[in-house]
Amino acid sequence: MKHKPTSLILWLFAASLCLTGAGLSGCNTVKGAGQDLKSAGQAIERKAEQKKSY
């Protein structure tokens, strides 16, 4: 089965849109996870400062 050039271009365009969408959503997920880790680290630092005995 031969593919017409236009159908191949449309398939590549659709695939690139899907990959771009997945990449962008992945970035948002990683950014949110990074923010969560940062806030958890800050909470640990605050507790450590409260428990200092010197």
Coordinates of C-alpha atoms in Angstrom, one line a residue:
M1 CA 0.0 0.0 0.0
K2 CA 1.5 3.3 -1.1
H3 CA 0.9 6.5 1.0
K4 CA 0.2 9.7 -0.7
P5 CA 2.5 12.5 0.2
T6 CA -0.4 14.6 1.7
S7 CA -1.5 11.7 4.0
L8 CA 2.1 11.3 5.2
I9 CA 2.4 15.0 5.9
L10 CA -1.0 14.9 7.8
W11 CA 0.1 11.9 9.8
L12 CA 3.4 13.5 10.7
F13 CA 1.6 16.7 11.7
A14 CA -0.8 14.9 13.9
A15 CA 2.0 12.9 15.5
S16 CA 4.0 16.1 16.2
L17 CA 0.9 17.7 17.8
C18 CA 0.4 14.7 20.1
L19 CA 4.1 14.7 21.1
T20 CA 4.0 18.4 21.7
G21 CA 0.9 18.2 23.9
A22 CA 2.4 15.3 25.9
G23 CA 5.6 17.2 26.4
L24 CA 3.9 20.4 27.6
S25 CA 1.7 18.5 30.0
G26 CA 4.7 16.6 31.3
C27 CA 6.5 19.9 31.9
N28 CA 3.5 21.2 34.0
T29 CA 3.5 17.9 36.0
V30 CA 7.3 18.1 36.7
K31 CA 7.0 21.8 37.6
G32 CA 4.2 21.0 40.1
A33 CA 6.1 18.2 41.6
G34 CA 9.1 20.5 42.0
Q35 CA 7.0 23.0 43.8
D36 CA 5.7 20.4 46.1
L37 CA 9.2 19.2 47.0
K38 CA 10.3 22.7 47.6
S39 CA 7.5 23.5 50.0
A40 CA 8.1 20.2 51.8
G41 CA 11.8 21.1 52.2
Q42 CA 10.9 24.5 53.5
A43 CA 8.6 22.9 56.1
I44 CA 11.4 20.6 57.2
E45 CA 13.7 23.6 57.5
R46 CA 11.2 25.5 59.6
K47 CA 10.8 22.5 62.0
A48 CA 14.5 22.1 62.2
E49 CA 15.0 25.8 63.2
Q50 CA 12.3 25.4 65.9
K51 CA 14.1 22.4 67.4
K52 CA 17.5 23.9 67.5
S53 CA 18.8 24.0 71.1
Y54 CA 21.8 26.3 70.6

